[in-house]
JSON list of C-alpha atoms in Angstrom, two decimals:
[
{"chain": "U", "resi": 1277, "resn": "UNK", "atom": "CA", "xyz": [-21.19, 49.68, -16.88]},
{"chain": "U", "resi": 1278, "resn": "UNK", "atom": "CA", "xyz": [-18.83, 47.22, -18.79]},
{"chain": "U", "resi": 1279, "resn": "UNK", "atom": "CA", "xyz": [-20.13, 43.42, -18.67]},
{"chain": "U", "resi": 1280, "resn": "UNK", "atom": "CA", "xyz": [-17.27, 41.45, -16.75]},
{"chain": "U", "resi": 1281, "resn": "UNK", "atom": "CA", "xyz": [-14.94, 39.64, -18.92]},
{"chain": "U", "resi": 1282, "resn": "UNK", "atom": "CA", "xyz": [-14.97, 35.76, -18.50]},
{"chain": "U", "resi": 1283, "resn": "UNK", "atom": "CA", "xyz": [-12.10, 33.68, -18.15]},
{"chain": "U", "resi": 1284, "resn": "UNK", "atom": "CA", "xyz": [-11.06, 31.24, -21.00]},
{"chain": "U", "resi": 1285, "resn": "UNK", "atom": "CA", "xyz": [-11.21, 27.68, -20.20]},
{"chain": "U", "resi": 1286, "resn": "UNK", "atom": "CA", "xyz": [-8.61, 25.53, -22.46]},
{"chain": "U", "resi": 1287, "resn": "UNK", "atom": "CA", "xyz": [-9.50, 21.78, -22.72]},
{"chain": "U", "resi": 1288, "resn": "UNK", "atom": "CA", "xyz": [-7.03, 19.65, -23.89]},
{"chain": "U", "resi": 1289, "resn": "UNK", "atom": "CA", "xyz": [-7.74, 17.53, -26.85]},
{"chain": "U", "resi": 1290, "resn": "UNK", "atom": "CA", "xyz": [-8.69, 13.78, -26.22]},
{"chain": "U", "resi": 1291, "resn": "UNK", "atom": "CA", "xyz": [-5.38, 12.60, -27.36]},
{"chain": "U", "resi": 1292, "resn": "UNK", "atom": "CA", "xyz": [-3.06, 14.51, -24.74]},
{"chain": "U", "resi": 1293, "resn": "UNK", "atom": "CA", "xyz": [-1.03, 12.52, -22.94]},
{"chain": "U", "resi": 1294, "resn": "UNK", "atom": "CA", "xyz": [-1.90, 14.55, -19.72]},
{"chain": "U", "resi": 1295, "resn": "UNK", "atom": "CA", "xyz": [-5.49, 13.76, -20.10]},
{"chain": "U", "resi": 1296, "resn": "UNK", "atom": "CA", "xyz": [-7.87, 12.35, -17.34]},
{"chain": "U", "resi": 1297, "resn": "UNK", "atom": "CA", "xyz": [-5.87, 9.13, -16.52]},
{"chain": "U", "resi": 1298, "resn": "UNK", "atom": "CA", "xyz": [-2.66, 11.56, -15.71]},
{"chain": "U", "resi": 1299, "resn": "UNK", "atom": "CA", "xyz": [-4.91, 12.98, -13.29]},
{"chain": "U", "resi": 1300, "resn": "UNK", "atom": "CA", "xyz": [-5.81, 9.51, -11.68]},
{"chain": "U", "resi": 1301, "resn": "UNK", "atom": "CA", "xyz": [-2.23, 8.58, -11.78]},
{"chain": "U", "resi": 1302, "resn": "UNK", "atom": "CA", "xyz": [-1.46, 11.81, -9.78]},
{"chain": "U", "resi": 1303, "resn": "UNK", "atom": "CA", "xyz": [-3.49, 11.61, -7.55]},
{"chain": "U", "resi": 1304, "resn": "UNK", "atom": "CA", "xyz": [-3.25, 7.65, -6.60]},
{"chain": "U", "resi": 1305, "resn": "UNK", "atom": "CA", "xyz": [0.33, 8.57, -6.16]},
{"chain": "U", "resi": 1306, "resn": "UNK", "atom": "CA", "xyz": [-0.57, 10.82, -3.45]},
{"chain": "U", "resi": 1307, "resn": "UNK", "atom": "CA", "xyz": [-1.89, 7.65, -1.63]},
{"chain": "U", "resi": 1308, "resn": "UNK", "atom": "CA", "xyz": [1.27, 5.89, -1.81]},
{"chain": "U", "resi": 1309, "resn": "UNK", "atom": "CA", "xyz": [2.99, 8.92, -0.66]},
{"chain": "U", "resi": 1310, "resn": "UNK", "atom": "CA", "xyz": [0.38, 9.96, 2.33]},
{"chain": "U", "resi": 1311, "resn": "UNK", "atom": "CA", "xyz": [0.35, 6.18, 3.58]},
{"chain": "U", "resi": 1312, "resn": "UNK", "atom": "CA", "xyz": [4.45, 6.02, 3.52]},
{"chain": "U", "resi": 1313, "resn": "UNK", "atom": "CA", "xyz": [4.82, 9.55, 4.81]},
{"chain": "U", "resi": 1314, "resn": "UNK", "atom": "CA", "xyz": [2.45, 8.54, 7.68]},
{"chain": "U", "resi": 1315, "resn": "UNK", "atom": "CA", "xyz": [4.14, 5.42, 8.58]},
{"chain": "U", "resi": 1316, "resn": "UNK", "atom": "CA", "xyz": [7.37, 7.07, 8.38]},
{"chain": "U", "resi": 1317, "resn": "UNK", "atom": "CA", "xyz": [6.44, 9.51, 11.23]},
{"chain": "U", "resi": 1318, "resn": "UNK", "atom": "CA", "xyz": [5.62, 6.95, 13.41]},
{"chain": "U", "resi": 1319, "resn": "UNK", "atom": "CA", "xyz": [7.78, 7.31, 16.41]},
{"chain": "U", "resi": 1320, "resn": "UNK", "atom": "CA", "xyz": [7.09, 4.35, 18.11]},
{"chain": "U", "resi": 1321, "resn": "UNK", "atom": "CA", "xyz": [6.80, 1.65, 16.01]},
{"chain": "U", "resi": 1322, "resn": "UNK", "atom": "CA", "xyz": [3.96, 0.45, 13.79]},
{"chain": "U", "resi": 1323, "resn": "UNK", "atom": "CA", "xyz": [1.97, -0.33, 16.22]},
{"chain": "U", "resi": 1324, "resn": "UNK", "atom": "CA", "xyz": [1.14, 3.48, 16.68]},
{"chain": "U", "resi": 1325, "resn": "UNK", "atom": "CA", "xyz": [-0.23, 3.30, 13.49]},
{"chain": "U", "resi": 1326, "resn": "UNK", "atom": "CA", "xyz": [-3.76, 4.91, 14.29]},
{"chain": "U", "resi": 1327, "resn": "UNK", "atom": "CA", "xyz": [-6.35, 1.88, 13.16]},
{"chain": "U", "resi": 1328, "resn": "UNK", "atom": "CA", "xyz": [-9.13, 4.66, 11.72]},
{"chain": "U", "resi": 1329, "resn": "UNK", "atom": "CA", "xyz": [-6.35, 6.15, 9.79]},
{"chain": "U", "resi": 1330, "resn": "UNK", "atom": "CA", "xyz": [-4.80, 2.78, 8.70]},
{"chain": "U", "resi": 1331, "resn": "UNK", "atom": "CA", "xyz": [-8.22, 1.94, 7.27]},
{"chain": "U", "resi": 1332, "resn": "UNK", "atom": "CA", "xyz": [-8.71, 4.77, 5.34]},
{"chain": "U", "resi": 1333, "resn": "UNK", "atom": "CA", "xyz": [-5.35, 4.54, 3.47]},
{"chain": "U", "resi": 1334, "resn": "UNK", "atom": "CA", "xyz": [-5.94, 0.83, 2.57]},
{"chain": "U", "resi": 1335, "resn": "UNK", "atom": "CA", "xyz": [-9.98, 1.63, 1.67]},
{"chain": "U", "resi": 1336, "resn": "UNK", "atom": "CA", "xyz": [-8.15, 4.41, -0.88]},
{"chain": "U", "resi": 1337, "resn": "UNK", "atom": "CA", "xyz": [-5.06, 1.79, -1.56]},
{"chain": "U", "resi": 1338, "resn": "UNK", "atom": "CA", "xyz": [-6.71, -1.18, -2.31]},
{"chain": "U", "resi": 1339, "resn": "UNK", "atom": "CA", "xyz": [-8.90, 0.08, -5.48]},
{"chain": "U", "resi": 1340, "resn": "UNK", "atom": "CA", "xyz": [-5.56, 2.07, -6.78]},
{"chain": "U", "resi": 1341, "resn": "UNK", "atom": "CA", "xyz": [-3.80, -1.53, -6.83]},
{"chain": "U", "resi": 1342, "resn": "UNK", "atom": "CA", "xyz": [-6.92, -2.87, -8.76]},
{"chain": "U", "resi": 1343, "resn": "UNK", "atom": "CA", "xyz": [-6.60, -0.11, -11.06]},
{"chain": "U", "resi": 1344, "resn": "UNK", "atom": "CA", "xyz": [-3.16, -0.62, -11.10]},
{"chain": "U", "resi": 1345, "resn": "UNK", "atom": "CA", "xyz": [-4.03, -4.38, -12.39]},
{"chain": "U", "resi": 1346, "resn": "UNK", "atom": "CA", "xyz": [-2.36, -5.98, -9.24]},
{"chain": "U", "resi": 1347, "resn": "UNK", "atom": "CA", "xyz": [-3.69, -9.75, -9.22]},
{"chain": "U", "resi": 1348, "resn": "UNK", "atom": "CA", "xyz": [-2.45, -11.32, -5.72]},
{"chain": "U", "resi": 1349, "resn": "UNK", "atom": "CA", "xyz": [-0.86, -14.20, -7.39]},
{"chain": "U", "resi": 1350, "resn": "UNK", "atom": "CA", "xyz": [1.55, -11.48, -8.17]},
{"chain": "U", "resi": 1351, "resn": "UNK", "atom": "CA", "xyz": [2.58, -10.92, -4.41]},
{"chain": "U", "resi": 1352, "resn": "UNK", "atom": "CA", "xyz": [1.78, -14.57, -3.33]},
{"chain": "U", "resi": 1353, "resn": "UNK", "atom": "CA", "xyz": [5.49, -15.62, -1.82]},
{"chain": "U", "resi": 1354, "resn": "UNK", "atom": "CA", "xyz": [5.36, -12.68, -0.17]},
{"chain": "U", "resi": 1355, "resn": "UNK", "atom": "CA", "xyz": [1.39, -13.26, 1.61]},
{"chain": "U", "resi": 1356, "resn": "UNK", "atom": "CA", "xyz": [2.01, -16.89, 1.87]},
{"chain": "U", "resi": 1357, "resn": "UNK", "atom": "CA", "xyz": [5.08, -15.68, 3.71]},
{"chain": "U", "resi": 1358, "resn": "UNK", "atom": "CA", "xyz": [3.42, -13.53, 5.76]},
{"chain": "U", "resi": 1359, "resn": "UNK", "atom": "CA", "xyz": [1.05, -15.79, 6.79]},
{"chain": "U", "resi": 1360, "resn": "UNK", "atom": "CA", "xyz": [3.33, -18.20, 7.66]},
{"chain": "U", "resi": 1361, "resn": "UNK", "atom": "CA", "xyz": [4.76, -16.12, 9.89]},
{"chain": "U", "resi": 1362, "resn": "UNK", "atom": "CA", "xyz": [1.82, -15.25, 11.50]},
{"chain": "U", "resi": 1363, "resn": "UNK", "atom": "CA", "xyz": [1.12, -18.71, 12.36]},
{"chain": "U", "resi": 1364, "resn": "UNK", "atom": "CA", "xyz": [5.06, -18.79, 13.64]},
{"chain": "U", "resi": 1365, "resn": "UNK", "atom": "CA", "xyz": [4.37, -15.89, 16.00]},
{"chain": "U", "resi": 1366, "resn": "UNK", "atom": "CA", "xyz": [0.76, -17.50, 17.09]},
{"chain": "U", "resi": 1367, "resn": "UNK", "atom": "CA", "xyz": [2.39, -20.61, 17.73]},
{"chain": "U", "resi": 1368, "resn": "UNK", "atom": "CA", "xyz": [5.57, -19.31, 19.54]},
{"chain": "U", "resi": 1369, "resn": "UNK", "atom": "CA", "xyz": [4.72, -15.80, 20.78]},
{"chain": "U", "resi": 1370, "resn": "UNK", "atom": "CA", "xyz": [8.27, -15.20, 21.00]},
{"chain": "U", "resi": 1371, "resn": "UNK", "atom": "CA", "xyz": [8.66, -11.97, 18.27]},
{"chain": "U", "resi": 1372, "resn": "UNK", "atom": "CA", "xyz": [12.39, -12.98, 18.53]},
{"chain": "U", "resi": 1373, "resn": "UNK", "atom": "CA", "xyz": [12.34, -16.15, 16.45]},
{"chain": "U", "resi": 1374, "resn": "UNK", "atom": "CA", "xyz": [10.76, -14.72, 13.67]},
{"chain": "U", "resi": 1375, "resn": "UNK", "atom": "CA", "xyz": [12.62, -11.06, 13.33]},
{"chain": "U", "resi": 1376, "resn": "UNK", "atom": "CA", "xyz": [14.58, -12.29, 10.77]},
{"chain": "U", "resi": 1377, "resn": "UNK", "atom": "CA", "xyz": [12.47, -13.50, 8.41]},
{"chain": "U", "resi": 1378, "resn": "UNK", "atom": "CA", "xyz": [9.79, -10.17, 9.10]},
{"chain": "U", "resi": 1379, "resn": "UNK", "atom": "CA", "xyz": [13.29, -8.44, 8.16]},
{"chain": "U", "resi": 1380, "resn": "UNK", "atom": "CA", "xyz": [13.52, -10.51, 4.75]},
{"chain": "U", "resi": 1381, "resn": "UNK", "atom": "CA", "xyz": [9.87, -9.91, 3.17]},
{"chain": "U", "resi": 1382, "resn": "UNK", "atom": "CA", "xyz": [11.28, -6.53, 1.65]},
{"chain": "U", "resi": 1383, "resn": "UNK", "atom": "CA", "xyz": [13.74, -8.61, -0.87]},
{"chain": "U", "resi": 1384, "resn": "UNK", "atom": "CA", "xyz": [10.33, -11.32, -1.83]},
{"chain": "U", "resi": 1385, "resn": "UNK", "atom": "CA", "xyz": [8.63, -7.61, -1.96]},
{"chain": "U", "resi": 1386, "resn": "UNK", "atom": "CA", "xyz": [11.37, -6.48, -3.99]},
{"chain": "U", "resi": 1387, "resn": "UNK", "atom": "CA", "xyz": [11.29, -9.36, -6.32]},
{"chain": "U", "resi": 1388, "resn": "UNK", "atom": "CA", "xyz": [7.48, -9.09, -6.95]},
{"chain": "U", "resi": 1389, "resn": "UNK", "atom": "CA", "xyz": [7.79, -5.06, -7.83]},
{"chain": "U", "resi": 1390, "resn": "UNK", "atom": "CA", "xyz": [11.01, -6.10, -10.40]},
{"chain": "U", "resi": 1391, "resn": "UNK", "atom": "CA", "xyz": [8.94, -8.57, -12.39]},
{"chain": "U", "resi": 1392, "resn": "UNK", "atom": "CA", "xyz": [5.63, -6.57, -12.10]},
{"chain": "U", "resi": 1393, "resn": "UNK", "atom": "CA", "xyz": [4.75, -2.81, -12.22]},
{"chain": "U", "resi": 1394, "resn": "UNK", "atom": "CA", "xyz": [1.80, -3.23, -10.65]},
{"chain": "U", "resi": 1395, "resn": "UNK", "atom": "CA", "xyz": [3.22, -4.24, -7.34]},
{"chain": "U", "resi": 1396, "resn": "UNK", "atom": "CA", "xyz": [5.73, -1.55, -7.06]},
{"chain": "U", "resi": 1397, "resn": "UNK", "atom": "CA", "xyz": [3.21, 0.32, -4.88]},
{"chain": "U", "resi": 1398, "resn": "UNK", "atom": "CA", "xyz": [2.98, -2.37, -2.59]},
{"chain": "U", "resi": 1399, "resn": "UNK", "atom": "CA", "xyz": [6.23, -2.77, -2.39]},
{"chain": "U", "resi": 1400, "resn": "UNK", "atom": "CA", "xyz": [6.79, 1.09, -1.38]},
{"chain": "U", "resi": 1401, "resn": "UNK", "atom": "CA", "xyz": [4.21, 1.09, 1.41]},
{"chain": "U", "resi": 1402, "resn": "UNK", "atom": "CA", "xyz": [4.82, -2.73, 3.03]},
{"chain": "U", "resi": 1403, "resn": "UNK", "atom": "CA", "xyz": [8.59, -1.64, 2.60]},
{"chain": "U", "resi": 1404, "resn": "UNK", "atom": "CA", "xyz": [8.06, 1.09, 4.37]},
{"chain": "U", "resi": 1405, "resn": "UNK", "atom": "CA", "xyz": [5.97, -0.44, 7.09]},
{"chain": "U", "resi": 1406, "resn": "UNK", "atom": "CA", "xyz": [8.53, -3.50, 7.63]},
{"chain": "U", "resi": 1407, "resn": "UNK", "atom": "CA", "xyz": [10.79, -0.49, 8.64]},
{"chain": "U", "resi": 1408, "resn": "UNK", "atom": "CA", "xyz": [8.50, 0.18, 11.54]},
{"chain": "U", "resi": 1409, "resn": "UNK", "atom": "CA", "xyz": [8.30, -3.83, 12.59]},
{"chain": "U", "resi": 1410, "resn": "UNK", "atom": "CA", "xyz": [10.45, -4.33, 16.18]},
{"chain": "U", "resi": 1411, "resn": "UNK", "atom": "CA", "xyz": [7.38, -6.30, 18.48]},
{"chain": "U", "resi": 1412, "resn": "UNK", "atom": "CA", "xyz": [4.89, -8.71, 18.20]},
{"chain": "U", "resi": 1413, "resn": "UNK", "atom": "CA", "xyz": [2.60, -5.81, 18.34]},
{"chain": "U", "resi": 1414, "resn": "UNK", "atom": "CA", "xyz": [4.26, -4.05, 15.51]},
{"chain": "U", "resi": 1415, "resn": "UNK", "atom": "CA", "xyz": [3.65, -7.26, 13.49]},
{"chain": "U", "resi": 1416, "resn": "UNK", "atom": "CA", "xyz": [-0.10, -7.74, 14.15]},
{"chain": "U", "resi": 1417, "resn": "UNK", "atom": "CA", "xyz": [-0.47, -3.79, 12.80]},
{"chain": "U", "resi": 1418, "resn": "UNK", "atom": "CA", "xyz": [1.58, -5.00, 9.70]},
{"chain": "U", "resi": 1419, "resn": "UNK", "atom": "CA", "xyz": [-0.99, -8.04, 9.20]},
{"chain": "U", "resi": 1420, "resn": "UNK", "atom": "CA", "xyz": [-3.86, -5.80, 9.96]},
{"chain": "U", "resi": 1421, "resn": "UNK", "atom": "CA", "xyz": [-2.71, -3.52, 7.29]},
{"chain": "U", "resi": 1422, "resn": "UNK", "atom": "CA", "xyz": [-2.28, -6.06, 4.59]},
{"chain": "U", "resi": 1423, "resn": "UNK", "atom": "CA", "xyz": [-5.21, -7.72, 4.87]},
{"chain": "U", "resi": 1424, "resn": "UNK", "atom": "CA", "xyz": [-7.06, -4.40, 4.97]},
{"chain": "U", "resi": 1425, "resn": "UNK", "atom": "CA", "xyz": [-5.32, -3.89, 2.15]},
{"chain": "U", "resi": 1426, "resn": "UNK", "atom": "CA", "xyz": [-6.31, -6.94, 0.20]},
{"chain": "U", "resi": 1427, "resn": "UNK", "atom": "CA", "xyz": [-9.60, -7.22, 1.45]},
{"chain": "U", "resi": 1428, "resn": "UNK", "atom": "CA", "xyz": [-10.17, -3.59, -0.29]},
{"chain": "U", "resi": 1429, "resn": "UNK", "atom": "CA", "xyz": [-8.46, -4.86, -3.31]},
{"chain": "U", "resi": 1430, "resn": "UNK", "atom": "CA", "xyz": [-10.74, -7.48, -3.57]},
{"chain": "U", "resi": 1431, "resn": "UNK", "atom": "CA", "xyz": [-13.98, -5.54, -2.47]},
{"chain": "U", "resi": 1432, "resn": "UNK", "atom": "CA", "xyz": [-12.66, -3.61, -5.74]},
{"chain": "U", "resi": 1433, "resn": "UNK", "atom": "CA", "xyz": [-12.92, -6.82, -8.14]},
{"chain": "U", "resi": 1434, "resn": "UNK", "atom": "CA", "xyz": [-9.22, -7.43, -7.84]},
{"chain": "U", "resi": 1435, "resn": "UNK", "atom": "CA", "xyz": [-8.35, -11.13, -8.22]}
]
């Protein structure tokens, strides 16, 4: 009886380009894309984001942006921002009067992904889930995303 014939494993030498950290990059890619696809096929708003789900893309997010080297005080404008609007809204409760300015954290998004790489990736997803923003409710899932977000960042190391 013939002895079956293996198959040959190639391993690409240590100096490939398309080594382990092409892998990584692949694959924390696929985060980006899951979390923007999912938010994308929200129907009704953000605030059908599902909360289990919402925490399991930032718990896989947040340590891609540390590897990614994102330091906060790269984004600040646009957390201080959104913390000032959450304040607004607390204050007010009228989701009305602060539209606008929910509306106008993609361009201080926009700005922070231009003069750092490492916040394009926020950028895409919190781009994405601006979109979604039309309630009050809509914006409390936005905040609760973030800081899940950050919070995993920082779990991570990331300053």
């Amino acid at each position: 009886m013939p002895e079956p014939t293996k198959p040959k494993v190639t391993i690409p030498p240590l100096n490939s380009r398309q080594s382990i950290p092409q892998t990584n990059v692949n694959k924390t890619q696929n985060i980006v894309d899951e979390i923007v696809k999912t938010i994308d096929h929200l129907a009704d708003g953000l605030k059908t984001y599902p909360i289990r789900d919402l925490v399991k893309h930032a718990e896989q997010f947040g340590p891609y942006l540390k590897q990614q080297r994102l330091e906060t005080n790269q984004v600040r404008k646009f957390l201080d921002a959104v913390n000032r609007l959450k304040a607004d809204l607390a204050e007010t409760g009228e989701f009305a009067k602060v539209e606008t300015e929910v509306v106008l954290l993609k361009p201080k998004l926009a700005y922070a992904a231009a003069r750092q790489k490492a916040a394009k990736p926020l950028g895409e997803v919190m781009s994405a889930a601006i979109d979604k923003v039309h309630s009050k409710e809509d914006f409390e899932r936005l905040v609760q995303l973030l800081e899940s977000i950050i919070a995993y960042h920082k779990a991570e190391g990331g300053k």
